[in-house]
Coordinates of C-alpha atoms in Angstrom, one line a residue:
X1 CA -104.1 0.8 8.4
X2 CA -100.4 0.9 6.6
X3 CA -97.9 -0.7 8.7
X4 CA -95.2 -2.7 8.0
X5 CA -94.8 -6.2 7.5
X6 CA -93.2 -6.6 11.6
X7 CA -95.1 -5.2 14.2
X8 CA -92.4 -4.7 16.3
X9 CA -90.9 -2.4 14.1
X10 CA -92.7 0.0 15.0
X11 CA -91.2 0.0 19.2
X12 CA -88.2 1.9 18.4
X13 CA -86.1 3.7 21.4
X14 CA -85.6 7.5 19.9
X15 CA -83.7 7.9 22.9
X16 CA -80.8 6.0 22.0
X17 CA -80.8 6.9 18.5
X18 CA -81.0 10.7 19.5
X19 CA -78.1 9.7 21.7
X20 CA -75.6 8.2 18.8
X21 CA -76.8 10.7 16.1
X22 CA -75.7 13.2 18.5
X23 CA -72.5 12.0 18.9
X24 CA -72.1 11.6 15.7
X25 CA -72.8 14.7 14.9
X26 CA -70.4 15.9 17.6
X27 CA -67.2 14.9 15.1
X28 CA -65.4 17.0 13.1
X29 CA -66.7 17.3 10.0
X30 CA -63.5 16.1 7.4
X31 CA -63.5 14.6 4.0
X32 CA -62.8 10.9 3.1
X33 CA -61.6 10.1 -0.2
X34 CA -62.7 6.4 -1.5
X35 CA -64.7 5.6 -5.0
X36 CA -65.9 2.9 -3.9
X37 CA -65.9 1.4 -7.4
X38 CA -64.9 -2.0 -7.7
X39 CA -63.2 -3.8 -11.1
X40 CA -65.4 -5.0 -13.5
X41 CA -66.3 -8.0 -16.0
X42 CA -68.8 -7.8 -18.4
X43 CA -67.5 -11.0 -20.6
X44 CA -68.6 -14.7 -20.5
X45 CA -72.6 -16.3 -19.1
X46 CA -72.3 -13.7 -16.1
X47 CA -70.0 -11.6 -14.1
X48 CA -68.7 -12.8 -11.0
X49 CA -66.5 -9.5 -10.3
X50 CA -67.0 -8.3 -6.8
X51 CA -68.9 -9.8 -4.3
X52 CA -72.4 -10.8 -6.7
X53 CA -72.4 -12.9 -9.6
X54 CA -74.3 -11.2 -12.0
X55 CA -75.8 -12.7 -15.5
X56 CA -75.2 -11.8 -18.8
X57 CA -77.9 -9.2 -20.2
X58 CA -76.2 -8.1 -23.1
X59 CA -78.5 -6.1 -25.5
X60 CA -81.1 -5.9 -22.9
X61 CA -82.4 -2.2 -21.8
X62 CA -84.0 -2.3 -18.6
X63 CA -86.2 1.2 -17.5
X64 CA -85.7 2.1 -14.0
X65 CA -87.9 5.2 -12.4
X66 CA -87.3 7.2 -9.5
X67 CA -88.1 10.2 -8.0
X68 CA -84.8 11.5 -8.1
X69 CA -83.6 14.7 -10.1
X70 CA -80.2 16.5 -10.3
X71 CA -77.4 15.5 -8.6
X72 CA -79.6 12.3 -6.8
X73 CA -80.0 11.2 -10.2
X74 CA -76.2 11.3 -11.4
X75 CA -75.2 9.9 -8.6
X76 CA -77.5 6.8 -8.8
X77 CA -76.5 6.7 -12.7
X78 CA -72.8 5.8 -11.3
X79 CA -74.4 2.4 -9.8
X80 CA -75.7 1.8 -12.8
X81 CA -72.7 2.5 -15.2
X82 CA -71.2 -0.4 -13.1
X83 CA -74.4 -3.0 -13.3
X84 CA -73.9 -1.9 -17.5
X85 CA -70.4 -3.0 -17.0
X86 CA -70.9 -5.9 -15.6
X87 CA -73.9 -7.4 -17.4
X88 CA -74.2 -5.7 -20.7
X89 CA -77.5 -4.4 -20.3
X90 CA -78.4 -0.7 -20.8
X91 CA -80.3 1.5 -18.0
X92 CA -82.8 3.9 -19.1
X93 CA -83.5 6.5 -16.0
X94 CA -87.4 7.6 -16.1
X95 CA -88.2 10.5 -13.4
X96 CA -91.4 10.4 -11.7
X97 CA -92.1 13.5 -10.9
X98 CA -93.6 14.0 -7.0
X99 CA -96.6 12.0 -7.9
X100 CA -94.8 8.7 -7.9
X101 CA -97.7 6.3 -7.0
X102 CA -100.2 7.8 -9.6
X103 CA -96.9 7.9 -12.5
X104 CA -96.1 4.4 -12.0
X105 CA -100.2 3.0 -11.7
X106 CA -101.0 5.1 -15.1
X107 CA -97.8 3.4 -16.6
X108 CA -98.6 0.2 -15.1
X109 CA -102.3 -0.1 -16.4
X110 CA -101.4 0.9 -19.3
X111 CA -99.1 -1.8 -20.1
X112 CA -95.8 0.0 -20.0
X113 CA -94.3 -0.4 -16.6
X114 CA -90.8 0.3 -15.8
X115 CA -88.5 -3.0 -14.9
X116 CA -87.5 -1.3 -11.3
X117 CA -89.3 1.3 -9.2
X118 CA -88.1 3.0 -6.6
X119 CA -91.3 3.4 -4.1
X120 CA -90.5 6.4 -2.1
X121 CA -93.4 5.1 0.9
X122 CA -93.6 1.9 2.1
X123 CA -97.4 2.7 2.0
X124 CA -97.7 2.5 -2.0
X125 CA -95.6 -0.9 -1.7
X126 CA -98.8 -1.9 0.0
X127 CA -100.8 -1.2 -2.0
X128 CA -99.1 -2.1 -5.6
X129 CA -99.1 -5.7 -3.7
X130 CA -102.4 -5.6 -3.1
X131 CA -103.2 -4.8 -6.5
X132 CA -101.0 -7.8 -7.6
X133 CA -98.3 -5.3 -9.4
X134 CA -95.3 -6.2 -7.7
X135 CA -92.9 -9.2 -8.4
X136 CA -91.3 -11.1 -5.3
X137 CA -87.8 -11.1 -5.1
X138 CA -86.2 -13.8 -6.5
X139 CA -83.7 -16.0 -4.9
X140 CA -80.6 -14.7 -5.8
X141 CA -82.4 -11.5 -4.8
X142 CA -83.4 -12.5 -1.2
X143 CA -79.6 -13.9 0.0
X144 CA -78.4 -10.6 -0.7
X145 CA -81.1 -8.8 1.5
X146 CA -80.8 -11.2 4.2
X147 CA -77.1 -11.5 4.4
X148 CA -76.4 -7.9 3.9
X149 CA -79.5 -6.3 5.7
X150 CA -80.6 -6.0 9.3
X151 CA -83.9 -7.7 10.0
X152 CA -86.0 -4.1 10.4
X153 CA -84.7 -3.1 6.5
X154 CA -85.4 -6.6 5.5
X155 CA -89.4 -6.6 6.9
X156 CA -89.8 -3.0 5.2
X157 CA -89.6 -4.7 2.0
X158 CA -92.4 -7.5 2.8
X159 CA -96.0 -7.4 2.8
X160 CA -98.3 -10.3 4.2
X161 CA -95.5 -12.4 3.7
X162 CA -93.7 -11.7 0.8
X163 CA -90.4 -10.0 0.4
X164 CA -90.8 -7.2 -2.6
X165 CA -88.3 -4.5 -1.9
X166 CA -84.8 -3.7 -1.0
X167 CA -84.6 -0.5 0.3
X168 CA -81.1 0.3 -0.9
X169 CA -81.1 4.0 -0.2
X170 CA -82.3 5.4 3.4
X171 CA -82.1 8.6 5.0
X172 CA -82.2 10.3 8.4
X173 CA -84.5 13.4 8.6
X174 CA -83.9 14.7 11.4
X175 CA -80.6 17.0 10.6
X176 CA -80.5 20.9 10.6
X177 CA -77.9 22.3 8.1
X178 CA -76.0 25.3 8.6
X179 CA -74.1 28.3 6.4
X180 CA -70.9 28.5 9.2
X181 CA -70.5 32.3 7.9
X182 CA -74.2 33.3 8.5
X183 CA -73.2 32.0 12.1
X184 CA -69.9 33.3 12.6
X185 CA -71.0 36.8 11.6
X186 CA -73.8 36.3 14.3
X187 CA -71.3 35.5 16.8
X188 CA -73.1 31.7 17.2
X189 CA -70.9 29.4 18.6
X190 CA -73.1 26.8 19.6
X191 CA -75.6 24.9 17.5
X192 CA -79.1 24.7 19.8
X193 CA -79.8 21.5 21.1
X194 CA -83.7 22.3 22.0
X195 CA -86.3 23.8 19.8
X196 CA -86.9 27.1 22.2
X197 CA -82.3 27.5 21.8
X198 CA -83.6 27.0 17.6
X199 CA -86.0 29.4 17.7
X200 CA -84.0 32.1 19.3
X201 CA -80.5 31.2 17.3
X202 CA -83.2 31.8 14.2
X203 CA -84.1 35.2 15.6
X204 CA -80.5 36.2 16.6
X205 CA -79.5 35.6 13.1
X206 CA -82.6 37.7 11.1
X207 CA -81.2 40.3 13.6
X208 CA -77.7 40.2 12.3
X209 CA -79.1 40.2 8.8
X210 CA -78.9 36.7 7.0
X211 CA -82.5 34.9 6.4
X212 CA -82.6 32.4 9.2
X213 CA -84.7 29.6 7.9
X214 CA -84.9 28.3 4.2
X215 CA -87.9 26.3 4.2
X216 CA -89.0 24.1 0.6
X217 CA -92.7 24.3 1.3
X218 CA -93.4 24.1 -2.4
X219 CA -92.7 20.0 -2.0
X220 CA -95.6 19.2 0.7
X221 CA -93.3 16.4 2.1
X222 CA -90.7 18.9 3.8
X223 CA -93.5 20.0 5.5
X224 CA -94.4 16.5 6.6
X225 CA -90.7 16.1 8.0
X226 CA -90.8 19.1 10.2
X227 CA -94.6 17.7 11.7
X228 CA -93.2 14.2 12.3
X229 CA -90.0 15.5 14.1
X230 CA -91.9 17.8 16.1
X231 CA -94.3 15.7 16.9
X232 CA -92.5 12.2 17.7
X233 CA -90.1 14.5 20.5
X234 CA -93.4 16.1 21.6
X235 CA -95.6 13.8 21.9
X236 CA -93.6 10.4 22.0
X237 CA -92.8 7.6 20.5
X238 CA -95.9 5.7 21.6
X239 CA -98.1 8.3 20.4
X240 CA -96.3 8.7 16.7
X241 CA -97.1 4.8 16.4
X242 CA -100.7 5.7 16.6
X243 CA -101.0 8.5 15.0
X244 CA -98.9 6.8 12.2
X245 CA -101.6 3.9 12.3
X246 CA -104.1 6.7 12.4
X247 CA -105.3 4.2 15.3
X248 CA -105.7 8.0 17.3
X249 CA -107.5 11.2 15.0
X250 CA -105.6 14.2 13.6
X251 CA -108.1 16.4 16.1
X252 CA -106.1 14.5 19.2
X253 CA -104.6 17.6 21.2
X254 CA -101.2 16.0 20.3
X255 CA -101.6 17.1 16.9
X256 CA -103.0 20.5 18.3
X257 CA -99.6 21.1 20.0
X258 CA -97.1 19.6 17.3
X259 CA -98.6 22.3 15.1
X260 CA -98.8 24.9 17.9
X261 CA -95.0 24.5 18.2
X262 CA -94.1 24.7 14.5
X263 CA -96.6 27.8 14.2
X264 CA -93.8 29.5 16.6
X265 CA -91.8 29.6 13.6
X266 CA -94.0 29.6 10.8
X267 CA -96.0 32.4 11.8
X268 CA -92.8 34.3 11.8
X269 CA -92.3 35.9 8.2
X270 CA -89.0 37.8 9.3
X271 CA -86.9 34.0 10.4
X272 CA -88.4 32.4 6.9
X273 CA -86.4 33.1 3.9
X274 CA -88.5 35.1 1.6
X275 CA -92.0 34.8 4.5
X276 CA -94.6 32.6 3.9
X277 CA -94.9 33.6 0.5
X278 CA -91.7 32.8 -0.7
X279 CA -91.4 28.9 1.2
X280 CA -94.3 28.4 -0.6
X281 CA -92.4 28.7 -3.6
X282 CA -89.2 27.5 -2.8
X283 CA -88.6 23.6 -4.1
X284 CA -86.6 21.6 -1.8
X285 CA -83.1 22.2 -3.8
X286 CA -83.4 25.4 -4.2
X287 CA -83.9 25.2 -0.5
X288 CA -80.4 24.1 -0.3
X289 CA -78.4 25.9 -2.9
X290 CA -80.1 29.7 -1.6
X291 CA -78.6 28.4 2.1
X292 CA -75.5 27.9 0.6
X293 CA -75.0 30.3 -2.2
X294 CA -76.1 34.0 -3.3
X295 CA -75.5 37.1 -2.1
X296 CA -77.6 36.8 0.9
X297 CA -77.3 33.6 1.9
X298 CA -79.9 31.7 4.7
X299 CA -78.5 30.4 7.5
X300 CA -80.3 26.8 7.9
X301 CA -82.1 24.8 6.1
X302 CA -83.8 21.9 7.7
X303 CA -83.9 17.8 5.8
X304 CA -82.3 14.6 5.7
X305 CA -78.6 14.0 5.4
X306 CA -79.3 13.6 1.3
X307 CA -78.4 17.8 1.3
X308 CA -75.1 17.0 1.2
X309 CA -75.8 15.7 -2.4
X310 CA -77.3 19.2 -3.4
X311 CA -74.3 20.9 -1.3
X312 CA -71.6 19.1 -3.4
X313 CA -73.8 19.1 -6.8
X314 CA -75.5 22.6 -6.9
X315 CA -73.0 24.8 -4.7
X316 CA -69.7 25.6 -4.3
X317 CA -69.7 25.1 -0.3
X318 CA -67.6 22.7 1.0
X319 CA -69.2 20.6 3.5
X320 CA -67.1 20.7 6.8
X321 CA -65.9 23.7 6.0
X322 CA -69.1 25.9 4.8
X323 CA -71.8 23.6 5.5
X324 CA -72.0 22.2 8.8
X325 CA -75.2 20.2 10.2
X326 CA -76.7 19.8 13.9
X327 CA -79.3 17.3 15.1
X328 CA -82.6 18.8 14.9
X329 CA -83.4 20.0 18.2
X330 CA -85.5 18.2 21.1
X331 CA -88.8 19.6 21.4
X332 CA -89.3 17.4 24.3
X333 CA -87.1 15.2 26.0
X334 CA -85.6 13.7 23.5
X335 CA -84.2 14.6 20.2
X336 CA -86.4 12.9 17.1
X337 CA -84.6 10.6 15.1
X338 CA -86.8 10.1 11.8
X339 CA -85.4 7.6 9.2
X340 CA -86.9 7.5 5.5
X341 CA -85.9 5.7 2.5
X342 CA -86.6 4.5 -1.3
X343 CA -87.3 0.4 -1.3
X344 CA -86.5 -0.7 -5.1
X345 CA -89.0 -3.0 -6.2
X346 CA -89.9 -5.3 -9.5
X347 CA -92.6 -4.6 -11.4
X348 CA -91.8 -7.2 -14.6
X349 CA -91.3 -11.0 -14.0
X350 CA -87.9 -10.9 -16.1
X351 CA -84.1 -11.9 -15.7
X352 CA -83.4 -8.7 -15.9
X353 CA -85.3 -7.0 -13.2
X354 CA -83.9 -9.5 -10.7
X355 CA -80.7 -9.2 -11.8
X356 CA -80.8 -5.4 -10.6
X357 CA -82.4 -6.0 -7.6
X358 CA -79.6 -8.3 -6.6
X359 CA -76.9 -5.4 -7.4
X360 CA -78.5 -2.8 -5.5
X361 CA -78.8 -5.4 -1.5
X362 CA -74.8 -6.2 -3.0
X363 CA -72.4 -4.6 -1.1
X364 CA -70.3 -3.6 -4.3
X365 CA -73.7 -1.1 -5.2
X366 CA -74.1 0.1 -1.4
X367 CA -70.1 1.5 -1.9
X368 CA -70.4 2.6 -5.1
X369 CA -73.5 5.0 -4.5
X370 CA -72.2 5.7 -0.9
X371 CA -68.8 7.3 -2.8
X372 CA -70.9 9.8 -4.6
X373 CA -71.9 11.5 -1.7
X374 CA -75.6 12.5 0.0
X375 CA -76.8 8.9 0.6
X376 CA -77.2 6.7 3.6
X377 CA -77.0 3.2 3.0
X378 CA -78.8 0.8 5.7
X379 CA -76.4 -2.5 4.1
X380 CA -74.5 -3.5 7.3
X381 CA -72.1 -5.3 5.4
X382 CA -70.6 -2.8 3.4
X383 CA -67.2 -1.1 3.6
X384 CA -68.1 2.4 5.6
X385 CA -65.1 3.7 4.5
X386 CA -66.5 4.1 1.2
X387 CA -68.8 7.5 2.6
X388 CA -67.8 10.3 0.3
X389 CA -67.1 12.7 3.2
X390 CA -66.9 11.9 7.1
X391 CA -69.8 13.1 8.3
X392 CA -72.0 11.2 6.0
X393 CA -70.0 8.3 6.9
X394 CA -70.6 8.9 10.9
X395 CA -74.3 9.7 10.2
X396 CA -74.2 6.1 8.7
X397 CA -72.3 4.4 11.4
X398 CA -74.9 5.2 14.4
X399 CA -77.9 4.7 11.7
X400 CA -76.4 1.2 11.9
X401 CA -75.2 1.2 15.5
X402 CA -78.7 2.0 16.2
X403 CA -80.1 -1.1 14.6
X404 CA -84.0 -1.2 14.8
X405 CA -84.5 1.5 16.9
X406 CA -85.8 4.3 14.9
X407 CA -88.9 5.5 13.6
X408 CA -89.7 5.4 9.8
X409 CA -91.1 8.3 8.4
X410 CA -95.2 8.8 9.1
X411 CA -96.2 10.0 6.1
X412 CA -94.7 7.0 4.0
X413 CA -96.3 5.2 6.1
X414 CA -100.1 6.1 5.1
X415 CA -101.7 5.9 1.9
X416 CA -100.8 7.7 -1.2
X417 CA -103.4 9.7 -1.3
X418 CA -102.9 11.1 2.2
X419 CA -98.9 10.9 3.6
X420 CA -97.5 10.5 -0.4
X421 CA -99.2 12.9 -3.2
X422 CA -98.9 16.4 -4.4
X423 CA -102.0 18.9 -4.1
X424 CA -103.9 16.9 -2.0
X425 CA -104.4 15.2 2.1
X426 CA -101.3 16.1 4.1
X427 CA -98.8 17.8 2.1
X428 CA -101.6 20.3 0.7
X429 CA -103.0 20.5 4.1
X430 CA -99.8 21.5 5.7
X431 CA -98.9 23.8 2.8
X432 CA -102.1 25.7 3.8
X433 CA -101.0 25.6 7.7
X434 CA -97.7 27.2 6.0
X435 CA -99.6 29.9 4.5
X436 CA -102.2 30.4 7.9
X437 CA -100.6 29.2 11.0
X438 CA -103.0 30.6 13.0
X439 CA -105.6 28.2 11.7
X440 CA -104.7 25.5 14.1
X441 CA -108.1 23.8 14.9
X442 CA -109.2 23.9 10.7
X443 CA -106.1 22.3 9.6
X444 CA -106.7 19.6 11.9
X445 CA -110.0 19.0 11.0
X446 CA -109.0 19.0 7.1
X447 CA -105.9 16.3 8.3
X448 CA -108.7 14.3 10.0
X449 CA -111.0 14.2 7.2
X450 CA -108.5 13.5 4.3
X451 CA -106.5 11.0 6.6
X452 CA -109.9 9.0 7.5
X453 CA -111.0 9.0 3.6
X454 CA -107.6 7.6 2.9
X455 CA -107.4 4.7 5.3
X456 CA -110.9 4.0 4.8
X457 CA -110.0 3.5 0.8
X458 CA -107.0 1.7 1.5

């Protein structure tokens, strides 16, 4: 089983955080200006500029990896230019590819580890603790978390006991984004609020000639973000905590009618941007930038608020004004509200390591990457002002409003080799669902057979 740290993390109330995404969403969508950068000081034993005291790390290169490619990566590189200012050390950015768990053990048994990860699932935290390759957080470290971070960030970061990570970057996935022209020539005027109002605002735009869904099935863990917002408004809360703690089987008829539901679209070539075939090899930015540039545009394109990095880095759309975005509609009830995010962790026992990890739970890091645009920050303290663009900034609010109650992301959840890897357990099986939808009954047996191997290994 891969569960956090708290168990009572895990009883969140979708309900209310459907309800303040929603009205959150419900605001016009307007541009805030704000850098967020504060003044700097890089001179004397350390920096005290801001609201951290930093040390002095001058001729000290520290490696940090991350999945994070493009316009994600500039954008975190800004944080660092400050943390160079202020301590004198140099940052070396080393991409991980998809495959982050298997990138950083290879590097890690072989001697070479980064100084800072960013874990993308709080499942591989788990395990690198088990496996005794993760550093606590030092003391300086720890205030930071616990004065700037609400209690259900904090525990993400722990495991039987120990605090590890600070997840300094989170995101909701549970946001539809929309091309307003693809809708305006449709004659839409409403975004749909339920998924049978999606499916037929889909069809009504294929009819009027614009690609209605841009789906990035080539990255497996899309596809796990459509399954876990289906399901939790499905099949509930109570049920996603099991199936997340695979403490019920992938065969459950739950599962059977999650993927029932999301065959309605996939098994519709005409409302997919290029069919089956071409989600399959669509990447998740490319995703993005074919919804909001090109000739023939798509009209939506379904992921976390982190889009509106790729809107602003790899298109000329201007979000409010081009790109608009609408909760992902209820299935059930309820809308889903599905959180994610990257926890930084240690992997070296040096000054310099913690020295980082103390920058990014500051709240002078939180404003500096939230002015770049596309992140969500869970720091509480920080100055929300700082949001590169309003929207971001509102999705951010209610995140926070919403305190503990929201569901972290399933398939980070469970081991690497089922909820976290590319080619193999969920993200191949649900690529293969992608390509046969009709196969209902065999891709739940394949879930249930990786997904038992996995937990079984640990």
């Amino acid at each position: 089983m891969r569960s956090t740290s708290s168990k009572n993390r895990t009883r969140r109330a979708a309900k209310s955080a459907a309800a303040l995404l929603a009205a959150a969403l419900a605001l016009a969508l307007t541009g805030c200006g704000g850098s967020g950068n504060k003044s700097s000081n890089g001179g004397g034993s350390s920096s005290s500029s801001g609201s951290v005291t930093l040390p002095k790390l001058s001729g000290q290169t520290l490696e940090v990896a991350a999945v994070w490619t493009g316009a994600e990566q500039d954008n975190f590189m800004k944080v660092m230019d400050e943390f160079k200012k202020r301590t004198g050390a140099k940052v070396d950015f080393v991409p991980t590819g998809n495959n982050t768990s298997t990138f950083l053990g290879t590097k890690i048994q072989g001697g070479k580890p980064p100084d800072v990860a960013f874990l993308p699932q709080v499942g591989v935290l788990h395990q690198f603790a088990d496996k005794g390759w993760l550093k606590p957080l030092g003391p300086e470290a720890k205030a930071q978390l616990e004065k700037n971070f609400s209690k259900g960030w904090v525990d993400l970061g722990a495991w039987k006991g120990k605090q590890y990570g600070v997840y300094a970057k989170a995101a909701n996935k549970s946001l539809v984004w929309y091309n307003t022209k693809a809708f305006d020539a449709a004659g839409i005027t409403q975004a749909p609020k339920t998924w049978k109002d999606f499916l037929s605002t889909a069809q009504t735009l294929s009819d009027a000639g614009s690609p209605a869904v841009s789906v990035g099935g080539a990255d497996g863990w899309t596809l796990t973000d459509w399954f876990e917002n289906v399901y939790l408004s499905q099949a509930g809360p109570e049920k996603y905590d099991q199936l997340a703690a695979h403490k019920i089987k992938w065969t459950d008829p739950s599962v059977k009618q999650a993927l029932t539901t999301l065959a309605q679209l996939w098994g519709k070539n005409d409302l997919i941007a290029g069919g089956t075939k071409g989600a399959l090899n669509t990447e998740f930015p490319k995703s993005v930038t074919q919804t909001f540039s090109g000739s023939t545009p798509a009209a939506m394109v379904f992921e976390g608020d982190f889009v509106a990095a790729n809107i602003n880095g790899d298109t000329k759309a201007k979000l409010g004004t081009d790109a608009k975005v609408f909760p992902f509609p209820a299935v059930g009830s309820q809308a889903p509200v599905v959180s994610g995010g990257d926890v930084a962790v240690a992997l070296k026992d040096s000054k310099g390591a913690q020295a980082l990890l103390t920058f990014l739970a500051s709240t002078d890091a939180a404003e500096i990457w939230a002015a770049q645009g596309g992140i969500l920050s869970p720091n509480k303290e920080m100055d929300q002002s700082k949001y590169k663009d309003a929207i971001t900034g509102q999705i951010a609010k209610q995140l926070l409003a919403a305190g503990d109650d929201f569901r972290f992301d399933m398939s980070d959840q469970a081991p690497a080799a089922f909820g976290g890897t590319a080619g193999i357990g969920e993200w191949k099986d649900l690529q293969d669902f992608l390509r046969n939808p009709k196969d209902v009954a065999g891709t739940q047996q394949k879930l249930e057979a990786d997904a038992a191997k996995a937990y079984a290994a640990g």
